[in-house]
């Protein structure tokens, strides 16, 4: 052992070695080493013996992810069933949305397994599929089932109730599902394999859930008929207005009366609150997940903490790669010595430099200990010193020699730079297609503009809460984490596309009912009141399911899952309350008939009938022709 392998206090020694081969080979090779180290620790209880390395950390991380996924799966089912029982008061009715959500998730995981034979899939894709699939599967079934139960409670026959549900909620599900899929397709433009795999998994599970909700669900309802209300739960089944389809609207009506009476006040206060929540997002910092972000209770991480304390800066070095015809040649070797001297003189770099040479002597790898934790300002300063000063000054323009710098800090900076360059393309794609879909669906220029603005406000508010909690370190004790001082780099873009798509669920569903009432001749303010109160129970139940499922992920060990769960749950809570119950009706009341404005040059757009009543004909005197209202 040389001096660099003994800590300054003389109490710790470090034994470093490399495992040859690819990831699969090193994973197999490290297992007997881990067992030998554990055995040495048991045989010498007076001495701490532990090991850490990329291979063993990867094994521990994969096991942690698998354990988290199983925990989320186990917890999400009873929580979702409980929310649905409260919503319907009947076991059979509550079981249908849960069944569709589960089958959508299981079917998609099978499809992901097939796709993984062609494209690499990130290990987090299973968790994302469960998260999104259970949420949208339950949502879409709720939209359909609630409308069918509502029409039956009004006295429609089973056949007519299904037809009305298909013509209204079924269409809303299709529009919403396509919007969500298009939004998630934005991840494919990020130019990163992780985003590609998460995007494909999300798109597939939404498509499966959407198709199931407009095929399997109506078939099950036609088969069950009124038996869907069987298994009534005492207390929960009371007060639901016959057949379990119409929840009480008293509380929502009370809120709406206040909002519609003072729309300016409601709009300014709700928009102001969202702006306040979004304000912390202006200081958002992003970084790739580092070793410090892994659950601290993992034995491999406890060893890492001891190693970092005894040998600071040694575990997350900058790595310089040098390629030449022969890196041991005198001319190249002298440049390597010069590089070591410059590292010693740099303020944010530490020695000694560890040099490894490939068997064919064409590549040299230099591990340079850096100040900081790999993602903070000190590490970024060290990276700049390597890339702009140390490496160029040491090697210059030496012919036949190529150099590059990688490592934790380099990975974070390069990934953030890529996301920054790709973000405008992703945002433009998602917003542009969402605008076109809403424009065609509702034949209005105002509706899609307003929907996009509201969704951006809710996403911004979720970003702000995320920064306040995880970057600034609030609620650490409650959520069980230590603040990394930054948000995981892939999360902002992921949250944007997911939240924008899911927010459209509620927007399309509510606006479909508003448009339906308006097209029958109601004034806009009455149509807004009717649409919001008619969908209140469904939106509340759907949001409760989403929030409950997402909140489960906030309890998991991985800080990435915690951030994802808190961000999604917060955004859905904000969207289903402040945005849909206050800001949306207030702005629609203020705009009045201008909500449905369509320029004459867009009259060629296709027309969609938003009134699903089978008895309504084209000659019905109270029916409004939406396409003729231009102001």
Coordinates of C-alpha atoms in Angstrom, one line a residue:
X1 CA 0.0 0.0 0.0
X2 CA 1.3 3.5 -0.9
X3 CA 0.7 6.6 1.1
X4 CA -2.4 7.6 -1.0
X5 CA -4.2 4.5 0.3
X6 CA -3.8 5.4 3.9
X7 CA -6.0 8.1 5.4
X8 CA -4.5 11.2 7.0
X9 CA -5.4 10.1 10.5
X10 CA -3.9 6.6 9.9
X11 CA -7.1 4.9 10.9
X12 CA -8.3 3.7 7.4
X13 CA -6.7 1.9 4.5
X14 CA -8.1 1.6 1.0
X15 CA -7.6 -1.4 -1.3
X16 CA -8.5 -0.5 -4.9
X17 CA -8.8 -2.9 -7.8
X18 CA -10.6 -3.2 -11.2
X19 CA -12.8 -5.9 -12.5
X20 CA -12.3 -6.6 -16.3
X21 CA -15.2 -7.1 -18.6
X22 CA -18.6 -5.5 -19.4
X23 CA -21.4 -4.8 -17.0
X24 CA -22.7 -8.3 -17.0
X25 CA -19.3 -9.8 -16.4
X26 CA -18.4 -7.4 -13.6
X27 CA -21.8 -8.0 -11.9
X28 CA -21.0 -11.7 -11.8
X29 CA -17.4 -11.2 -10.7
X30 CA -18.2 -8.8 -7.9
X31 CA -20.6 -11.1 -6.1
X32 CA -18.0 -13.5 -4.6
X33 CA -15.9 -10.4 -3.6
X34 CA -18.9 -8.9 -1.8
X35 CA -19.4 -12.2 0.0
X36 CA -15.7 -12.4 1.0
X37 CA -15.7 -8.8 2.4
X38 CA -18.8 -9.6 4.4
X39 CA -17.2 -12.7 5.8
X40 CA -14.1 -10.8 6.7
X41 CA -16.2 -8.2 8.6
X42 CA -18.0 -11.0 10.5
X43 CA -14.7 -12.7 11.4
X44 CA -13.2 -9.4 12.6
X45 CA -15.9 -7.6 14.6
X46 CA -13.4 -5.1 16.0
X47 CA -12.5 -3.8 12.6
X48 CA -14.9 -2.3 10.0
X49 CA -14.5 -4.0 6.6
X50 CA -16.7 -2.8 3.8
X51 CA -16.6 -2.5 0.0
X52 CA -17.8 -0.1 -2.6
X53 CA -17.6 0.2 -6.3
X54 CA -19.6 0.7 -9.5
X55 CA -20.6 -3.0 -9.9
X56 CA -21.7 -3.5 -6.3
X57 CA -23.5 -0.1 -6.2
X58 CA -25.4 -1.0 -9.4
X59 CA -26.5 -4.3 -7.8
X60 CA -27.7 -2.5 -4.6
X61 CA -29.4 0.2 -6.7
X62 CA -31.3 -2.4 -8.8
X63 CA -32.4 -4.3 -5.7
X64 CA -33.6 -1.0 -4.1
X65 CA -35.5 -0.1 -7.3
X66 CA -37.2 -3.5 -7.4
X67 CA -38.1 -3.3 -3.7
X68 CA -39.6 0.2 -4.2
X69 CA -41.6 -1.0 -7.2
X70 CA -43.1 -3.9 -5.3
X71 CA -43.9 -1.6 -2.4
X72 CA -45.6 0.9 -4.7
X73 CA -47.5 -1.9 -6.4
X74 CA -48.7 -3.4 -3.1
X75 CA -49.7 0.0 -1.6
X76 CA -51.4 1.4 -4.6
X77 CA -54.0 -1.3 -5.0
X78 CA -55.8 -1.0 -1.7
X79 CA -55.5 2.8 -1.7
X80 CA -57.1 3.0 -5.2
X81 CA -59.8 0.6 -4.2
X82 CA -60.6 2.6 -1.1
X83 CA -61.0 5.9 -3.1
X84 CA -63.2 4.2 -5.7
X85 CA -65.4 2.6 -3.0
X86 CA -66.0 6.1 -1.6
X87 CA -66.7 7.4 -5.1
X88 CA -69.2 4.6 -6.0
X89 CA -70.3 3.0 -2.8
X90 CA -70.4 -0.3 -4.5
X91 CA -67.8 -3.0 -4.8
X92 CA -68.5 -4.0 -8.4
X93 CA -68.5 -0.5 -9.7
X94 CA -65.3 0.3 -7.8
X95 CA -63.7 -2.8 -9.2
X96 CA -64.1 -2.0 -12.9
X97 CA -61.8 1.0 -13.0
X98 CA -59.2 -0.8 -10.9
X99 CA -59.4 -3.8 -13.2
X100 CA -58.8 -1.7 -16.3
X101 CA -55.9 0.1 -14.7
X102 CA -54.2 -3.2 -13.6
X103 CA -54.7 -4.9 -16.9
X104 CA -53.4 -1.8 -18.7
X105 CA -50.3 -1.9 -16.6
X106 CA -49.7 -5.6 -17.0
X107 CA -50.4 -5.6 -20.7
X108 CA -48.0 -2.7 -21.2
X109 CA -45.3 -4.3 -19.2
X110 CA -45.5 -7.2 -21.6
X111 CA -45.2 -4.8 -24.6
X112 CA -42.3 -3.1 -22.9
X113 CA -40.5 -6.5 -22.6
X114 CA -40.9 -7.0 -26.4
X115 CA -39.7 -3.5 -27.2
X116 CA -36.7 -4.0 -24.9
X117 CA -35.4 -6.6 -27.3
X118 CA -35.0 -3.8 -29.8
X119 CA -34.3 -0.7 -27.7
X120 CA -32.6 -0.4 -24.3
X121 CA -35.3 0.4 -21.6
X122 CA -34.4 2.2 -18.4
X123 CA -35.0 0.3 -15.2
X124 CA -37.4 3.0 -14.0
X125 CA -39.8 2.4 -16.9
X126 CA -41.7 -0.3 -14.8
X127 CA -42.4 2.2 -12.1
X128 CA -43.5 4.9 -14.6
X129 CA -45.8 2.5 -16.3
X130 CA -47.4 1.6 -13.0
X131 CA -47.7 5.2 -12.0
X132 CA -49.2 6.5 -15.2
X133 CA -51.2 3.3 -16.1
X134 CA -53.1 3.0 -12.9
X135 CA -53.8 6.7 -12.9
X136 CA -55.2 7.1 -16.4
X137 CA -56.8 3.7 -16.5
X138 CA -58.9 4.6 -13.5
X139 CA -59.5 8.1 -14.8
X140 CA -60.8 7.0 -18.2
X141 CA -63.0 4.3 -16.7
X142 CA -64.4 6.8 -14.2
X143 CA -65.3 9.2 -17.0
X144 CA -67.2 6.5 -18.8
X145 CA -68.8 4.7 -15.9
X146 CA -69.9 7.9 -14.1
X147 CA -71.7 9.2 -17.2
X148 CA -73.4 5.9 -17.8
X149 CA -74.6 5.7 -14.2
X150 CA -75.7 9.3 -14.3
X151 CA -77.9 8.7 -17.4
X152 CA -79.4 5.6 -15.8
X153 CA -80.2 7.7 -12.7
X154 CA -82.1 10.1 -14.9
X155 CA -84.2 7.4 -16.3
X156 CA -82.5 6.4 -19.5
X157 CA -82.6 2.8 -20.6
X158 CA -79.4 0.7 -20.3
X159 CA -78.9 1.0 -24.1
X160 CA -79.5 4.7 -24.2
X161 CA -77.3 5.3 -21.2
X162 CA -74.4 3.5 -22.9
X163 CA -74.9 5.3 -26.2
X164 CA -74.9 8.7 -24.4
X165 CA -71.8 7.8 -22.4
X166 CA -70.1 6.6 -25.7
X167 CA -71.0 9.8 -27.5
X168 CA -69.9 12.1 -24.7
X169 CA -67.4 10.7 -22.2
X170 CA -66.2 8.1 -24.7
X171 CA -65.3 10.9 -27.2
X172 CA -63.7 12.9 -24.3
X173 CA -61.6 9.9 -23.4
X174 CA -60.3 9.5 -26.9
X175 CA -59.5 13.2 -27.3
X176 CA -57.9 13.3 -23.9
X177 CA -55.9 10.0 -24.5
X178 CA -54.6 11.2 -27.9
X179 CA -53.6 14.6 -26.2
X180 CA -51.7 12.7 -23.4
X181 CA -50.0 10.4 -25.9
X182 CA -48.9 13.4 -28.1
X183 CA -47.6 15.2 -25.0
X184 CA -45.6 12.2 -23.9
X185 CA -44.2 11.8 -27.4
X186 CA -42.3 15.0 -26.7
X187 CA -39.9 12.9 -24.6
X188 CA -38.8 11.1 -27.8
X189 CA -37.4 14.5 -29.0
X190 CA -35.1 14.9 -25.9
X191 CA -32.4 12.9 -27.6
X192 CA -31.7 10.7 -24.6
X193 CA -32.1 7.0 -24.2
X194 CA -33.7 7.4 -20.7
X195 CA -36.3 9.8 -22.1
X196 CA -37.0 7.6 -25.1
X197 CA -37.7 4.5 -22.9
X198 CA -39.9 6.5 -20.4
X199 CA -41.7 8.1 -23.3
X200 CA -42.4 4.8 -25.1
X201 CA -43.6 3.2 -21.8
X202 CA -45.9 6.1 -21.0
X203 CA -47.3 6.3 -24.5
X204 CA -48.0 2.6 -24.6
X205 CA -49.8 2.4 -21.2
X206 CA -52.0 5.4 -22.1
X207 CA -52.9 3.9 -25.4
X208 CA -53.8 0.6 -23.8
X209 CA -55.9 2.2 -21.1
X210 CA -57.6 4.5 -23.7
X211 CA -58.5 1.6 -26.0
X212 CA -59.7 -0.5 -23.0
X213 CA -61.9 2.2 -21.7
X214 CA -63.9 2.6 -25.0
X215 CA -64.1 -1.1 -25.8
X216 CA -63.8 -3.4 -22.7
X217 CA -65.6 -1.0 -20.3
X218 CA -68.8 -0.5 -22.4
X219 CA -68.8 -4.3 -23.0
X220 CA -68.6 -5.0 -19.3
X221 CA -71.3 -2.4 -18.5
X222 CA -73.6 -3.8 -21.2
X223 CA -73.1 -7.3 -19.7
X224 CA -73.5 -6.2 -16.1
X225 CA -76.4 -3.7 -16.5
X226 CA -77.6 -2.5 -13.2
X227 CA -75.7 -5.3 -11.5
X228 CA -72.8 -2.9 -11.5
X229 CA -74.3 -1.4 -8.3
X230 CA -74.1 -4.7 -6.4
X231 CA -71.9 -5.1 -3.4
X232 CA -73.2 -1.9 -1.8
X233 CA -71.0 -0.8 1.2
X234 CA -72.9 0.3 4.2
X235 CA -72.7 4.1 4.8
X236 CA -70.7 4.7 1.7
X237 CA -73.6 3.7 -0.5
X238 CA -76.0 6.3 0.9
X239 CA -76.9 9.6 -0.5
X240 CA -75.8 9.0 -4.0
X241 CA -79.0 9.6 -5.8
X242 CA -80.1 6.1 -6.9
X243 CA -77.9 3.7 -9.0
X244 CA -74.7 5.3 -7.6
X245 CA -74.2 7.7 -10.4
X246 CA -74.8 11.2 -9.1
X247 CA -72.8 12.5 -6.2
X248 CA -73.8 15.5 -4.2
X249 CA -73.1 18.8 -5.9
X250 CA -73.8 21.1 -2.9
X251 CA -70.1 21.9 -2.0
X252 CA -69.1 22.5 -5.7
X253 CA -72.2 24.6 -6.3
X254 CA -71.4 26.8 -3.3
X255 CA -67.8 27.3 -4.6
X256 CA -69.1 28.1 -8.1
X257 CA -71.6 30.6 -6.9
X258 CA -68.9 32.6 -5.3
X259 CA -66.6 32.3 -8.3
X260 CA -69.2 33.2 -10.9
X261 CA -70.5 36.1 -8.7
X262 CA -67.0 37.7 -8.5
X263 CA -65.1 36.3 -11.5
X264 CA -62.5 39.0 -11.6
X265 CA -61.6 38.5 -8.0
X266 CA -61.5 34.7 -8.4
X267 CA -59.4 34.9 -11.5
X268 CA -56.8 37.3 -10.1
X269 CA -56.5 35.6 -6.7
X270 CA -56.2 32.1 -8.2
X271 CA -53.7 33.1 -10.9
X272 CA -51.8 35.1 -8.2
X273 CA -51.6 32.1 -5.9
X274 CA -50.3 29.9 -8.7
X275 CA -47.7 32.6 -9.6
X276 CA -46.5 32.7 -5.9
X277 CA -46.2 28.9 -5.8
X278 CA -44.3 28.9 -9.1
X279 CA -41.8 31.7 -8.0
X280 CA -39.2 29.3 -6.4
X281 CA -38.9 27.5 -9.8
X282 CA -37.0 30.6 -11.1
X283 CA -34.0 29.4 -9.0
X284 CA -34.2 25.8 -10.0
X285 CA -30.9 23.9 -10.3
X286 CA -30.6 20.5 -11.9
X287 CA -28.1 17.7 -11.5
X288 CA -27.8 14.1 -12.4
X289 CA -28.5 11.6 -9.6
X290 CA -25.3 11.0 -7.7
X291 CA -24.3 8.4 -5.2
X292 CA -25.2 10.7 -2.3
X293 CA -28.8 10.5 -3.6
X294 CA -29.1 6.8 -3.0
X295 CA -30.9 5.6 0.1
X296 CA -28.5 6.0 3.0
X297 CA -29.6 2.8 4.7
X298 CA -28.0 0.6 2.0
X299 CA -24.9 -1.1 3.3
X300 CA -22.9 -0.2 0.2
X301 CA -23.8 3.5 0.8
X302 CA -22.7 3.3 4.4
X303 CA -19.3 2.1 3.2
X304 CA -19.2 4.8 0.7
X305 CA -19.8 7.5 3.4
X306 CA -16.9 6.1 5.4
X307 CA -14.6 6.1 2.4
X308 CA -15.6 9.6 1.5
X309 CA -14.9 10.8 5.0
X310 CA -11.5 9.1 5.1
X311 CA -10.5 9.9 1.5
X312 CA -12.4 13.0 0.5
X313 CA -12.9 13.6 -3.2
X314 CA -11.6 10.2 -4.2
X315 CA -14.9 8.5 -4.9
X316 CA -16.3 10.9 -7.5
X317 CA -13.3 12.0 -9.6
X318 CA -13.0 13.6 -12.9
X319 CA -11.9 11.1 -15.5
X320 CA -9.5 12.1 -18.3
X321 CA -9.3 9.7 -21.3
X322 CA -6.2 9.9 -23.5
X323 CA -5.9 8.0 -26.8
X324 CA -2.8 7.7 -28.9
X325 CA -0.9 5.1 -30.9
X326 CA 1.2 4.4 -27.7
X327 CA 0.4 6.3 -24.5
X328 CA 3.6 5.0 -22.9
X329 CA 5.7 6.6 -25.6
X330 CA 8.1 9.2 -24.1
X331 CA 6.5 12.2 -25.7
X332 CA 3.0 11.2 -24.5
X333 CA 4.3 10.1 -21.0
X334 CA 5.9 13.5 -20.5
X335 CA 2.6 15.2 -21.2
X336 CA 0.9 13.0 -18.6
X337 CA 3.5 14.0 -16.1
X338 CA 2.8 17.7 -17.0
X339 CA -0.9 17.1 -16.5
X340 CA -0.2 15.7 -13.0
X341 CA 1.8 18.8 -12.1
X342 CA -1.0 21.1 -13.3
X343 CA -3.6 19.1 -11.3
X344 CA -1.6 19.6 -8.2
X345 CA -1.6 23.4 -8.8
X346 CA -5.3 23.7 -9.6
X347 CA -7.4 25.0 -6.7
X348 CA -10.4 22.7 -7.2
X349 CA -8.5 19.5 -8.1
X350 CA -6.8 17.1 -5.7
X351 CA -4.0 14.6 -6.1
X352 CA -2.7 12.1 -6.5
X353 CA -3.8 11.2 -10.1
X354 CA -4.5 7.5 -10.6
X355 CA -3.4 6.4 -14.1
X356 CA -4.5 3.2 -15.8
X357 CA -3.3 2.0 -19.2
X358 CA -5.2 -0.4 -21.5
X359 CA -3.5 -3.7 -22.4
X360 CA -2.8 -2.5 -26.0
X361 CA -1.4 0.8 -24.6
X362 CA -3.6 2.9 -26.8
X363 CA -5.7 4.4 -24.1
X364 CA -4.8 5.9 -20.7
X365 CA -7.5 6.7 -18.1
X366 CA -6.6 9.3 -15.4
X367 CA -8.8 9.6 -12.3
X368 CA -8.5 13.1 -10.9
X369 CA -10.0 13.7 -7.4
X370 CA -12.1 16.8 -7.4
X371 CA -13.4 19.2 -4.8
X372 CA -17.2 19.1 -4.1
X373 CA -19.7 16.3 -4.4
X374 CA -19.7 15.9 -8.1
X375 CA -22.6 18.2 -8.9
X376 CA -22.1 21.4 -6.8
X377 CA -20.3 24.7 -7.7
X378 CA -16.9 23.4 -6.6
X379 CA -17.1 20.4 -8.8
X380 CA -18.3 22.5 -11.8
X381 CA -15.3 24.8 -11.2
X382 CA -13.0 21.7 -11.1
X383 CA -14.5 20.5 -14.4
X384 CA -13.9 23.9 -16.0
X385 CA -10.2 23.8 -14.8
X386 CA -9.8 20.4 -16.4
X387 CA -11.5 21.2 -19.7
X388 CA -10.3 24.7 -20.3
X389 CA -6.9 24.8 -18.6
X390 CA -5.3 21.6 -17.4
X391 CA -5.9 19.2 -20.3
X392 CA -5.4 21.8 -23.1
X393 CA -2.2 23.2 -21.5
X394 CA -0.8 19.7 -20.9
X395 CA -1.4 18.2 -24.3
X396 CA -1.9 21.2 -26.6
X397 CA -2.3 20.2 -30.2
X398 CA -0.1 17.2 -29.9
X399 CA -0.6 15.2 -33.2
X400 CA -2.2 11.8 -33.0
X401 CA -3.5 12.3 -29.4
X402 CA -7.2 12.7 -28.5
X403 CA -8.4 13.7 -25.0
X404 CA -11.7 13.9 -23.3
X405 CA -13.1 14.6 -19.8
X406 CA -15.9 12.7 -18.2
X407 CA -17.1 11.8 -14.7
X408 CA -19.9 12.9 -12.4
X409 CA -19.6 16.6 -12.9
X410 CA -19.0 16.3 -16.6
X411 CA -22.1 14.0 -17.0
X412 CA -24.3 16.5 -15.1
X413 CA -23.1 19.5 -17.1
X414 CA -23.3 17.7 -20.5
X415 CA -26.8 16.3 -19.7
X416 CA -28.1 19.7 -18.5
X417 CA -26.7 21.4 -21.7
X418 CA -28.4 18.8 -23.8
X419 CA -31.7 19.2 -22.0
X420 CA -31.4 23.0 -22.4
X421 CA -30.9 22.7 -26.1
X422 CA -33.7 20.2 -26.6
X423 CA -36.2 21.8 -24.3
X424 CA -37.5 24.4 -26.8
X425 CA -38.1 21.7 -29.3
X426 CA -40.0 19.5 -26.8
X427 CA -42.0 22.4 -25.5
X428 CA -42.9 23.6 -29.0
X429 CA -44.0 20.1 -30.0
X430 CA -46.2 19.5 -27.0
X431 CA -47.8 22.9 -26.9
X432 CA -48.3 23.0 -30.7
X433 CA -50.0 19.6 -31.0
X434 CA -52.1 20.3 -27.8
X435 CA -53.3 23.5 -29.4
X436 CA -54.2 21.9 -32.6
X437 CA -56.1 19.0 -31.0
X438 CA -58.1 21.4 -28.7
X439 CA -58.8 23.7 -31.7
X440 CA -60.2 20.9 -33.8
X441 CA -62.1 19.3 -30.9
X442 CA -63.9 22.4 -29.6
X443 CA -63.8 24.6 -32.8
X444 CA -62.6 27.6 -30.7
X445 CA -59.4 29.7 -30.9
X446 CA -59.8 30.9 -27.3
X447 CA -60.3 27.5 -25.6
X448 CA -56.9 26.0 -26.5
X449 CA -54.9 29.2 -25.8
X450 CA -56.6 29.4 -22.4
X451 CA -56.1 25.7 -21.7
X452 CA -52.3 25.9 -22.5
X453 CA -51.9 29.0 -20.3
X454 CA -53.7 27.3 -17.3
X455 CA -51.7 24.1 -17.7
X456 CA -48.4 26.0 -17.8
X457 CA -49.4 27.8 -14.6
X458 CA -50.2 24.5 -12.8
X459 CA -46.9 22.9 -14.1
X460 CA -45.0 26.0 -12.9
X461 CA -46.6 25.8 -9.5
X462 CA -45.6 22.1 -9.2
X463 CA -42.0 23.1 -10.2
X464 CA -42.0 25.8 -7.5
X465 CA -43.2 23.3 -4.8
X466 CA -40.6 20.8 -6.0
X467 CA -37.8 23.4 -5.6
X468 CA -39.0 24.5 -2.2
X469 CA -39.2 21.0 -0.8
X470 CA -36.2 19.2 -2.3
X471 CA -33.7 21.9 -3.5
X472 CA -34.2 24.2 -0.5
X473 CA -34.6 21.2 1.9
X474 CA -38.0 21.8 3.5
X475 CA -40.0 18.8 4.9
X476 CA -36.9 16.6 5.0
X477 CA -38.0 15.0 8.3
X478 CA -41.5 14.4 7.0
X479 CA -40.5 12.8 3.7
X480 CA -37.3 11.2 5.0
X481 CA -34.6 12.6 2.7
X482 CA -31.5 14.8 2.7
X483 CA -31.7 17.7 0.3
X484 CA -29.2 17.2 -2.6
X485 CA -29.4 20.9 -3.3
X486 CA -30.8 20.3 -6.8
X487 CA -33.5 18.7 -8.8
X488 CA -32.8 15.5 -10.8
X489 CA -31.9 16.6 -14.3
X490 CA -34.4 14.5 -16.2
X491 CA -37.3 15.3 -13.9
X492 CA -38.4 18.9 -15.1
X493 CA -38.9 17.8 -18.7
X494 CA -40.5 14.5 -17.7
X495 CA -42.9 16.3 -15.3
X496 CA -43.8 18.8 -18.0
X497 CA -44.9 16.3 -20.6
X498 CA -46.6 14.1 -18.1
X499 CA -48.4 16.9 -16.2
X500 CA -49.4 18.7 -19.4
X501 CA -50.9 15.6 -20.7
X502 CA -52.7 14.6 -17.5
X503 CA -54.0 18.1 -17.0
X504 CA -55.7 17.9 -20.4
X505 CA -57.7 15.0 -19.0
X506 CA -59.7 17.2 -16.7
X507 CA -59.8 20.1 -19.1
X508 CA -61.2 18.1 -22.0
X509 CA -63.6 16.3 -19.8
X510 CA -65.0 19.4 -18.1
X511 CA -65.1 21.5 -21.3
X512 CA -66.9 18.7 -23.1
X513 CA -69.8 19.0 -20.6
X514 CA -69.7 22.8 -20.8
X515 CA -69.8 22.7 -24.6
X516 CA -72.5 20.1 -24.5
X517 CA -74.7 22.3 -22.3
X518 CA -73.9 25.4 -24.4
X519 CA -74.7 23.7 -27.7
X520 CA -78.1 23.0 -26.3
X521 CA -78.8 26.7 -25.9
X522 CA -77.6 27.5 -22.4
X523 CA -75.8 30.9 -21.8
X524 CA -72.1 30.4 -21.2
X525 CA -72.2 31.2 -17.5
X526 CA -75.0 28.6 -16.9
X527 CA -73.2 26.1 -19.2
X528 CA -70.1 26.5 -17.1
X529 CA -72.0 26.0 -13.9
X530 CA -73.7 22.9 -15.3
X531 CA -70.5 21.5 -16.8
X532 CA -68.4 21.9 -13.7
X533 CA -71.0 20.7 -11.2
X534 CA -71.9 17.7 -13.5
X535 CA -68.3 16.6 -13.6
X536 CA -67.4 17.6 -10.0
X537 CA -67.7 14.1 -8.5
X538 CA -65.8 12.4 -11.4
X539 CA -63.0 15.0 -11.4
X540 CA -62.7 14.8 -7.6
X541 CA -62.6 11.0 -7.6
X542 CA -60.2 10.8 -10.5
X543 CA -57.9 13.4 -8.9
X544 CA -58.1 11.6 -5.5
X545 CA -56.9 8.4 -7.2
X546 CA -54.1 10.1 -9.0
X547 CA -52.9 12.0 -5.9
X548 CA -53.1 8.8 -3.8
X549 CA -51.1 6.8 -6.3
X550 CA -48.5 9.5 -6.9
X551 CA -48.2 10.2 -3.1
X552 CA -47.2 6.6 -2.6
X553 CA -44.1 7.2 -4.7
X554 CA -43.2 10.1 -2.4
X555 CA -42.7 7.5 0.4
X556 CA -40.2 5.3 -1.4
X557 CA -36.5 5.2 -0.6
X558 CA -35.1 6.7 -3.9
X559 CA -35.1 10.5 -3.9
X560 CA -35.8 10.4 -7.6
X561 CA -39.1 8.6 -6.9
X562 CA -39.8 11.0 -4.0
X563 CA -39.4 14.0 -6.3
X564 CA -41.5 12.4 -9.0
X565 CA -44.3 11.5 -6.6
X566 CA -44.4 14.9 -4.9
X567 CA -44.3 16.8 -8.2
X568 CA -47.1 14.8 -9.8
X569 CA -49.3 14.7 -6.7
X570 CA -48.9 18.4 -6.1
X571 CA -49.7 19.3 -9.7
X572 CA -52.8 17.2 -9.8
X573 CA -54.0 18.6 -6.5
X574 CA -53.5 22.2 -7.8
X575 CA -55.0 21.4 -11.2
X576 CA -58.2 19.7 -9.8
X577 CA -58.9 22.5 -7.2
X578 CA -57.4 25.9 -8.0
X579 CA -57.4 25.6 -11.8
X580 CA -60.5 23.6 -12.6
X581 CA -62.8 24.8 -9.7
X582 CA -61.8 28.5 -9.7
X583 CA -59.6 29.7 -12.5
X584 CA -61.4 27.9 -15.4
X585 CA -65.0 28.9 -14.5
X586 CA -63.9 32.4 -13.6
X587 CA -62.2 33.0 -17.0
X588 CA -65.0 31.4 -18.9
X589 CA -67.5 33.7 -17.2
X590 CA -65.4 36.7 -18.0
X591 CA -65.0 35.8 -21.7
X592 CA -68.6 34.8 -22.1
X593 CA -69.5 34.0 -25.7
X594 CA -66.0 34.9 -26.8
X595 CA -64.9 31.5 -25.4
X596 CA -66.3 30.0 -28.6
X597 CA -64.7 32.4 -31.0
X598 CA -63.6 30.9 -34.3
X599 CA -62.3 33.0 -37.2
X600 CA -64.1 32.6 -40.5
X601 CA -61.0 31.4 -42.2
X602 CA -61.1 28.3 -39.9
X603 CA -64.7 27.4 -40.7
X604 CA -63.4 24.4 -42.7
X605 CA -62.5 22.6 -39.4
X606 CA -64.6 19.4 -38.8
X607 CA -67.6 19.7 -36.5
X608 CA -68.0 17.4 -33.5
X609 CA -71.4 17.0 -31.8
X610 CA -70.9 17.3 -28.1
X611 CA -74.5 16.5 -27.2
X612 CA -74.9 12.8 -26.7
X613 CA -78.6 12.6 -26.1
X614 CA -80.1 10.2 -28.6
X615 CA -83.3 12.0 -28.8
X616 CA -81.7 15.3 -29.9
X617 CA -82.1 15.8 -33.6
X618 CA -80.8 18.5 -36.0
X619 CA -84.1 20.3 -35.9
X620 CA -84.3 20.7 -32.1
X621 CA -85.2 24.3 -31.6
X622 CA -83.1 24.9 -28.5
X623 CA -80.0 23.5 -30.1
X624 CA -77.3 26.0 -30.9
X625 CA -75.0 25.7 -33.9
X626 CA -71.6 26.4 -32.4
X627 CA -69.9 26.9 -35.6
X628 CA -71.9 30.1 -36.4
X629 CA -71.0 31.9 -33.2
X630 CA -68.0 34.1 -34.0
X631 CA -68.0 36.6 -31.1

